[in-house]
Coordinates of C-alpha atoms and ligand atoms in Angstrom, one line a residue:
M1 CA -10.2 96.4 -39.3
E2 CA -6.5 96.2 -38.6
T3 CA -4.8 99.7 -38.7
R4 CA -1.3 99.4 -40.0
L5 CA 1.4 101.9 -39.1
L6 CA 4.2 102.2 -41.6
P7 CA 7.4 104.2 -41.1
T8 CA 8.6 106.8 -43.7
D9 CA 12.3 107.0 -42.8
P10 CA 14.7 106.1 -44.4
A11 CA 14.0 106.8 -48.0
E12 CA 13.2 103.2 -49.1
M13 CA 10.6 103.1 -46.3
L14 CA 9.0 106.2 -47.6
R15 CA 8.9 104.7 -51.1
E16 CA 7.2 101.6 -49.8
G17 CA 4.8 103.4 -47.5
A18 CA 3.8 105.9 -50.3
R19 CA 3.2 103.0 -52.7
E20 CA 0.9 101.3 -50.2
A21 CA -0.9 104.6 -49.4
V22 CA -1.5 105.3 -53.2
R23 CA -2.7 101.7 -53.7
L24 CA -5.3 102.1 -51.0
L25 CA -6.4 105.6 -52.2
E26 CA -6.9 104.2 -55.7
Q27 CA -9.2 101.6 -54.2
G28 CA -11.4 104.3 -52.6
E29 CA -9.8 103.7 -49.1
V30 CA -8.7 106.4 -46.6
V31 CA -5.3 106.8 -45.2
A32 CA -3.8 109.0 -42.4
L33 CA -0.9 111.1 -43.5
P34 CA 1.3 113.6 -41.8
T35 CA 1.2 117.3 -42.9
E36 CA 3.3 120.2 -41.5
T37 CA 0.3 121.3 -39.4
V38 CA -1.5 118.1 -38.1
Y39 CA -2.1 114.6 -39.4
G40 CA -4.8 114.4 -42.1
L41 CA -7.2 111.6 -43.0
A42 CA -7.0 111.5 -46.8
G43 CA -9.4 110.2 -49.5
D44 CA -9.9 110.7 -53.2
V45 CA -12.2 113.7 -53.7
Q46 CA -13.7 112.0 -56.8
A47 CA -14.5 108.7 -54.9
P48 CA -17.9 109.0 -53.1
D49 CA -17.0 105.9 -51.0
A50 CA -13.8 107.5 -49.8
I51 CA -15.5 110.7 -48.8
A52 CA -18.2 108.7 -47.0
K53 CA -15.5 106.7 -45.2
I54 CA -13.8 110.0 -44.0
F55 CA -17.0 111.2 -42.4
E56 CA -17.7 107.8 -40.9
A57 CA -14.2 107.2 -39.4
K58 CA -14.2 110.7 -37.9
E59 CA -17.9 110.6 -36.8
R60 CA -18.0 114.0 -38.5
P61 CA -21.5 115.5 -39.1
S62 CA -22.2 115.8 -42.8
F63 CA -22.7 119.6 -42.5
D64 CA -19.0 120.1 -41.8
P65 CA -17.1 120.4 -45.1
L66 CA -13.6 118.9 -45.8
I67 CA -10.4 120.6 -46.8
V68 CA -9.1 119.7 -50.3
H69 CA -5.4 119.3 -50.9
L70 CA -3.8 119.8 -54.3
P71 CA -0.7 118.0 -55.7
R72 CA 0.1 120.9 -57.9
R73 CA -1.1 124.5 -58.2
D74 CA -2.2 124.1 -61.8
L75 CA -4.9 121.6 -60.7
L76 CA -6.8 124.3 -58.8
P77 CA -9.4 124.6 -61.6
E78 CA -10.4 121.0 -61.0
V79 CA -11.9 122.0 -57.6
A80 CA -12.4 125.8 -57.7
V81 CA -13.6 128.5 -60.1
V82 CA -11.3 131.4 -59.8
E83 CA -12.1 134.4 -62.0
D84 CA -9.5 137.0 -63.0
T85 CA -9.8 139.5 -60.3
L86 CA -9.7 136.9 -57.6
D87 CA -6.9 135.1 -59.3
A88 CA -4.8 138.3 -59.3
A89 CA -5.5 138.7 -55.6
L90 CA -4.6 135.1 -54.8
R91 CA -1.5 134.8 -56.9
P92 CA 1.0 136.6 -54.6
L93 CA -0.3 134.8 -51.6
M94 CA 0.0 131.4 -53.2
E95 CA 3.4 132.2 -54.5
T96 CA 4.5 133.2 -51.0
F97 CA 2.8 130.7 -48.8
W98 CA 2.2 127.6 -51.0
P99 CA 3.0 124.9 -50.3
G100 CA 2.4 125.6 -46.7
P101 CA -0.1 126.0 -43.8
L102 CA -2.6 128.4 -45.6
T103 CA -6.1 127.3 -46.7
F104 CA -8.2 129.4 -49.1
I105 CA -12.0 129.4 -49.2
L106 CA -12.8 129.7 -52.9
P107 CA -15.9 129.4 -55.2
K108 CA -16.4 125.7 -55.8
Q109 CA -16.1 123.9 -59.1
P110 CA -19.6 122.7 -60.0
D111 CA -18.4 119.1 -60.6
L112 CA -16.9 118.8 -57.2
S113 CA -19.1 116.6 -55.0
D114 CA -21.4 118.4 -52.6
A115 CA -20.5 115.7 -50.0
V116 CA -17.0 117.2 -49.9
T117 CA -18.2 120.8 -49.4
A118 CA -21.3 119.9 -47.3
G119 CA -23.4 121.6 -49.9
L120 CA -21.7 125.0 -49.7
P121 CA -21.0 127.0 -52.8
T122 CA -17.4 127.2 -51.7
V123 CA -14.4 124.9 -51.2
A124 CA -11.5 125.0 -48.8
V125 CA -8.2 124.4 -50.7
R126 CA -4.6 124.0 -49.5
M127 CA -1.2 122.5 -50.5
S128 CA 0.9 120.8 -47.9
A129 CA 4.7 121.2 -47.8
H130 CA 5.2 118.0 -45.8
P131 CA 7.6 115.6 -47.7
V132 CA 5.5 112.5 -46.9
F133 CA 2.2 114.2 -47.9
K134 CA 3.8 115.7 -51.0
R135 CA 5.1 112.3 -52.0
V136 CA 1.8 110.5 -51.7
I137 CA -0.3 113.2 -53.3
H138 CA 2.2 113.6 -56.1
D139 CA 2.2 109.9 -56.9
F140 CA -1.6 109.8 -56.6
G141 CA -1.7 112.7 -59.0
R142 CA -5.2 114.1 -58.1
P143 CA -6.7 116.2 -55.3
L144 CA -7.3 114.6 -51.9
A145 CA -9.8 115.6 -49.3
A146 CA -8.0 115.6 -45.9
P147 CA -9.5 116.9 -42.7
S148 CA -7.6 116.4 -39.5
A149 CA -7.3 112.7 -38.5
N150 CA -9.3 112.9 -35.2
R151 CA -12.8 112.0 -34.2
F152 CA -15.1 115.0 -34.4
G153 CA -14.7 117.7 -31.8
R154 CA -11.5 116.2 -30.4
I155 CA -7.9 117.4 -30.4
S156 CA -6.2 117.3 -33.8
P157 CA -3.4 114.6 -33.9
T158 CA 0.2 115.9 -34.2
S159 CA 1.9 112.4 -34.1
A160 CA 1.1 109.0 -35.6
S161 CA 0.4 107.6 -32.1
A162 CA -2.2 110.3 -31.6
V163 CA -3.9 109.2 -34.8
Q164 CA -3.9 105.7 -33.5
E165 CA -5.5 106.9 -30.3
E166 CA -8.2 108.5 -32.4
L167 CA -8.8 106.1 -35.3
D168 CA -7.3 102.7 -34.5
G169 CA -9.4 99.9 -36.1
R170 CA -11.3 102.4 -38.3
I171 CA -8.8 103.0 -41.1
P172 CA -6.4 100.7 -42.9
L173 CA -3.2 102.7 -42.8
I174 CA -1.2 105.5 -41.0
L175 CA 2.1 106.7 -42.4
D176 CA 4.3 107.8 -39.6
G177 CA 6.1 111.0 -40.4
G178 CA 7.0 111.9 -36.8
A179 CA 5.8 115.0 -35.0
C180 CA 4.2 117.8 -37.0
A181 CA 6.4 120.9 -37.4
S182 CA 3.9 123.6 -36.7
G183 CA 1.5 121.6 -34.5
L184 CA -1.7 123.7 -35.2
E185 CA -4.1 123.5 -38.1
S186 CA -3.6 125.7 -41.1
T187 CA -4.8 129.3 -41.2
I188 CA -8.0 129.6 -43.2
I189 CA -8.8 132.8 -45.1
R190 CA -11.3 134.1 -47.6
I191 CA -10.0 136.8 -50.0
E192 CA -12.2 139.6 -51.1
P193 CA -10.7 141.3 -54.2
T194 CA -11.0 145.1 -54.2
E195 CA -9.8 147.9 -56.5
R196 CA -6.9 148.5 -54.1
K197 CA -5.3 145.9 -51.7
P198 CA -7.4 142.7 -51.5
I199 CA -9.0 142.1 -48.1
A200 CA -8.4 138.9 -46.2
H201 CA -11.0 137.5 -43.8
I202 CA -9.3 135.2 -41.3
L203 CA -11.7 132.3 -40.6
R204 CA -9.3 130.2 -38.5
Q205 CA -6.1 131.5 -37.0
G206 CA -3.0 129.4 -37.6
P207 CA 0.7 129.2 -38.5
I208 CA 0.4 131.9 -41.2
T209 CA -0.3 134.9 -39.0
A210 CA -2.1 138.2 -39.8
E211 CA 1.4 139.9 -39.5
M212 CA 2.7 137.6 -42.3
L213 CA -0.3 138.2 -44.5
K214 CA -0.3 142.0 -44.1
K215 CA 2.3 142.6 -46.8
H216 CA -0.1 141.3 -49.4
V217 CA -3.6 142.0 -48.1
K218 CA -5.6 144.2 -45.8
I219 CA -6.8 142.2 -42.8
A220 CA -10.5 142.4 -42.2
K221 CA -11.7 143.1 -38.6
P222 CA -12.3 139.8 -36.9
K223 CA -15.9 138.8 -36.5
P224 CA -17.3 138.4 -33.0
S225 CA -16.3 135.0 -31.4
P226 CA -18.3 131.9 -32.5
S227 CA -20.2 131.8 -29.2
T228 CA -22.0 135.0 -30.1
T229 CA -22.3 134.4 -33.9
V230 CA -25.4 132.7 -35.2
T231 CA -24.2 131.8 -38.6
V232 CA -20.6 130.9 -38.9
E233 CA -18.7 131.2 -42.1
A234 CA -16.6 128.2 -41.4
P235 CA -19.2 125.7 -40.2
G236 CA -16.6 123.6 -38.2
Q237 CA -15.5 126.6 -36.3
T238 CA -17.9 125.9 -33.5
E239 CA -16.5 126.5 -30.1
S240 CA -16.6 122.9 -29.0
H241 CA -13.6 122.0 -31.1
Y242 CA -10.1 121.1 -29.8
A243 CA -11.5 119.7 -26.6
P244 CA -9.9 117.2 -24.3
N245 CA -12.3 115.0 -22.3
T246 CA -11.1 116.7 -19.0
P247 CA -12.6 120.1 -18.5
L248 CA -10.0 122.8 -19.3
R249 CA -10.0 126.3 -17.7
L250 CA -7.9 129.1 -19.2
L251 CA -6.9 131.6 -16.5
E252 CA -6.1 135.2 -17.5
R253 CA -4.4 135.8 -14.1
P254 CA -3.0 133.5 -11.4
E255 CA -5.1 135.2 -8.7
D256 CA -8.3 134.0 -10.6
F257 CA -7.7 130.5 -9.4
H258 CA -9.4 129.3 -6.3
P259 CA -8.7 125.5 -6.0
D260 CA -11.3 123.3 -4.5
P261 CA -9.4 121.2 -1.9
G262 CA -11.3 118.0 -2.9
K263 CA -10.3 118.2 -6.5
R264 CA -7.3 117.1 -8.5
Y265 CA -5.7 119.6 -11.0
A266 CA -3.1 119.6 -13.7
L267 CA -1.4 122.7 -15.1
L268 CA -0.6 123.5 -18.7
S269 CA 2.1 126.1 -18.1
F270 CA 3.7 128.3 -20.7
R271 CA 7.3 128.4 -19.6
G272 CA 7.1 126.4 -16.3
L273 CA 8.5 129.2 -14.3
E274 CA 7.3 129.8 -10.7
K275 CA 7.7 133.5 -11.1
D276 CA 4.9 133.6 -13.6
G277 CA 2.7 133.0 -10.5
Y278 CA 0.7 129.9 -11.5
M279 CA 2.9 127.0 -10.2
E280 CA 2.8 127.9 -6.6
L281 CA -1.0 128.2 -6.4
T282 CA -1.5 124.7 -5.3
T283 CA 0.1 121.3 -5.7
F284 CA -0.8 120.4 -9.2
E285 CA -0.8 116.7 -9.9
D286 CA 1.3 117.3 -13.0
V287 CA 2.7 120.4 -14.7
A288 CA 3.2 120.2 -18.5
V289 CA 5.4 122.9 -20.0
L290 CA 4.5 124.3 -23.4
S291 CA 7.8 126.1 -24.1
P292 CA 10.6 124.8 -21.8
G293 CA 13.4 125.3 -24.2
S294 CA 13.0 128.6 -26.1
G295 CA 10.3 130.2 -24.0
K296 CA 8.8 131.3 -27.3
V297 CA 5.4 130.7 -28.9
P298 CA 6.4 128.5 -31.9
E299 CA 7.7 125.8 -29.5
A300 CA 4.4 126.1 -27.5
A301 CA 2.4 125.6 -30.7
V302 CA 4.3 122.4 -31.6
R303 CA 3.7 121.0 -28.2
L304 CA 0.2 122.2 -27.4
F305 CA -2.0 119.3 -28.7
F306 CA 0.5 116.7 -27.6
L307 CA 0.5 118.0 -24.0
M308 CA -3.3 118.4 -24.0
R309 CA -3.6 114.7 -24.8
Q310 CA -1.0 113.8 -22.2
L311 CA -2.8 115.8 -19.4
D312 CA -6.1 114.4 -20.5
R313 CA -4.9 110.9 -19.7
L314 CA -4.2 111.7 -16.1
G315 CA -7.9 111.6 -15.2
V316 CA -7.7 114.8 -13.1
D317 CA -10.8 116.9 -12.4
E318 CA -9.6 119.9 -14.3
I319 CA -6.8 121.1 -16.5
I320 CA -5.7 124.7 -15.7
A321 CA -4.1 126.5 -18.6
E322 CA -1.8 129.6 -18.4
P323 CA -2.3 132.2 -21.1
V324 CA 0.5 132.5 -23.7
P325 CA 1.7 135.8 -25.3
E326 CA -0.8 136.7 -28.0
H327 CA 1.7 137.5 -30.7
G328 CA 2.7 135.6 -33.8
I329 CA 1.3 132.0 -33.6
G330 CA 0.5 132.8 -29.9
A331 CA -2.8 134.2 -31.2
A332 CA -3.7 130.8 -32.7
I333 CA -2.7 129.0 -29.5
M334 CA -5.0 131.3 -27.4
D335 CA -7.8 130.7 -29.9
R336 CA -7.4 126.9 -29.4
L337 CA -7.2 127.2 -25.7
R338 CA -10.3 129.4 -25.6
R339 CA -12.2 126.9 -27.7
A340 CA -11.1 124.0 -25.5
A341 CA -12.2 126.0 -22.4
A342 CA -15.5 126.9 -23.9
A343 CA -16.3 123.3 -24.7
R344 CA -17.3 122.4 -21.2
G345 CA -17.0 125.6 -19.3
Ligands
TXA1 O1 -4.0 122.1 -41.3 C1 -5.1 121.7 -41.7 O2 -5.9 122.5 -42.3 C2 -5.5 120.2 -41.5 C3 -4.6 119.4 -42.4 C4 -4.8 117.9 -42.2 O3 -4.7 119.8 -43.7 N1 -6.8 120.0 -41.8 C5 -7.9 120.5 -41.1 O4 -9.1 120.1 -41.6 O5 -7.7 121.1 -40.1 P1 -10.4 120.1 -40.7 O6 -11.4 119.5 -41.6 O7 -10.2 119.5 -39.4 O8 -10.7 121.6 -40.6 C6 -11.2 122.3 -41.7 C7 -12.0 123.5 -41.3 C8 -13.3 123.0 -40.7 O9 -13.6 123.8 -39.6 C9 -14.4 123.3 -41.8 O10 -15.6 123.6 -41.3 C10 -13.7 124.4 -42.6 O11 -12.4 124.2 -42.5 N2 -14.2 124.5 -43.9 C11 -14.0 123.5 -44.9 N3 -14.6 123.9 -46.0 C12 -15.1 125.2 -45.8 C13 -15.8 126.1 -46.6 N4 -16.2 125.8 -47.9 N5 -16.2 127.3 -46.1 C14 -15.9 127.5 -44.8 N6 -15.2 126.7 -44.0 C15 -14.8 125.5 -44.5
MG2 MG1 -10.4 119.2 -37.5

């Protein structure tokens, strides 16, 4: 199959691209679309063929459920059953963070296909704020399943060319919306209503941080890391996610690195400063800098997956990653780096 790549800028291009995407979605096809987090591979939740194609293109195991995107908040009852106490707990969060990078795990609507939710009694639901995604889902008018547009276990794509790298020849269309603004997958939470402040269980860290949620909810203590948990609440949250092909090692301190003289290394640096102590350790074949401009974590989040892909192409023996400050979205960056490191460590 030929994979077409269509631009979405200027406005007439968006109009044409969205029309083509909607035409394909209505035929039960799948299309890759930009969101503010990462690119998603979208298909009609009501079309069994489309859902099957998503799993096939991604080589995703059928036990790993998909995220459902809504065009409008009032369509929530089509996919989830939200009783009054839960509704009251959700409302302020949805008002504050939707549309945006926050996904809720909710009780599933019985008619929603088990293929979408991998047989779970719950469904993951979000609303994207990306103008291209919003346009397509608005014109389509119904919920779309859209997991990240990568092959299973690989790094999520944050540009149209990264989607091509992952899915070229497997899907008919990619809409190019440029680089994704936050660069990390959405935060996933489950809300437990209580008589006082609702409790939020964070199942995947992301752009909406615990600090941002705190005003509305109490944050539950994090569960032990996936490597020590037997049953995981988010089935896809296995530690092998977000992995480049090249082994990646996350160093807590520069003195922990003892390079093997016969090996080739690349460095994923936070700020690219020698005084941080990592760069002078050895001659790295390449140094990629996460936050060269601001020296702050949001910039690092935007660049993380893009640079991991770039270093992966060098064919070095190992990628060494510096830690980043674990505040704000830095916590989600460290989560992804730890998972990438655990994949082959
Ligand atoms: O930012 C995002 O969330 C992107 C964009 C494209 O929307 N999507 C995304 O989807 O990251 P995906 O499928 O790559 O990751 C969704 C995660 C998976 O780890 C999956 O296991 C988990 O959500 N998940 C889905 N449904 C669930 C459920 N009912 N209960 C627990 N976890 C669920
Ligand atoms: Mg994914």
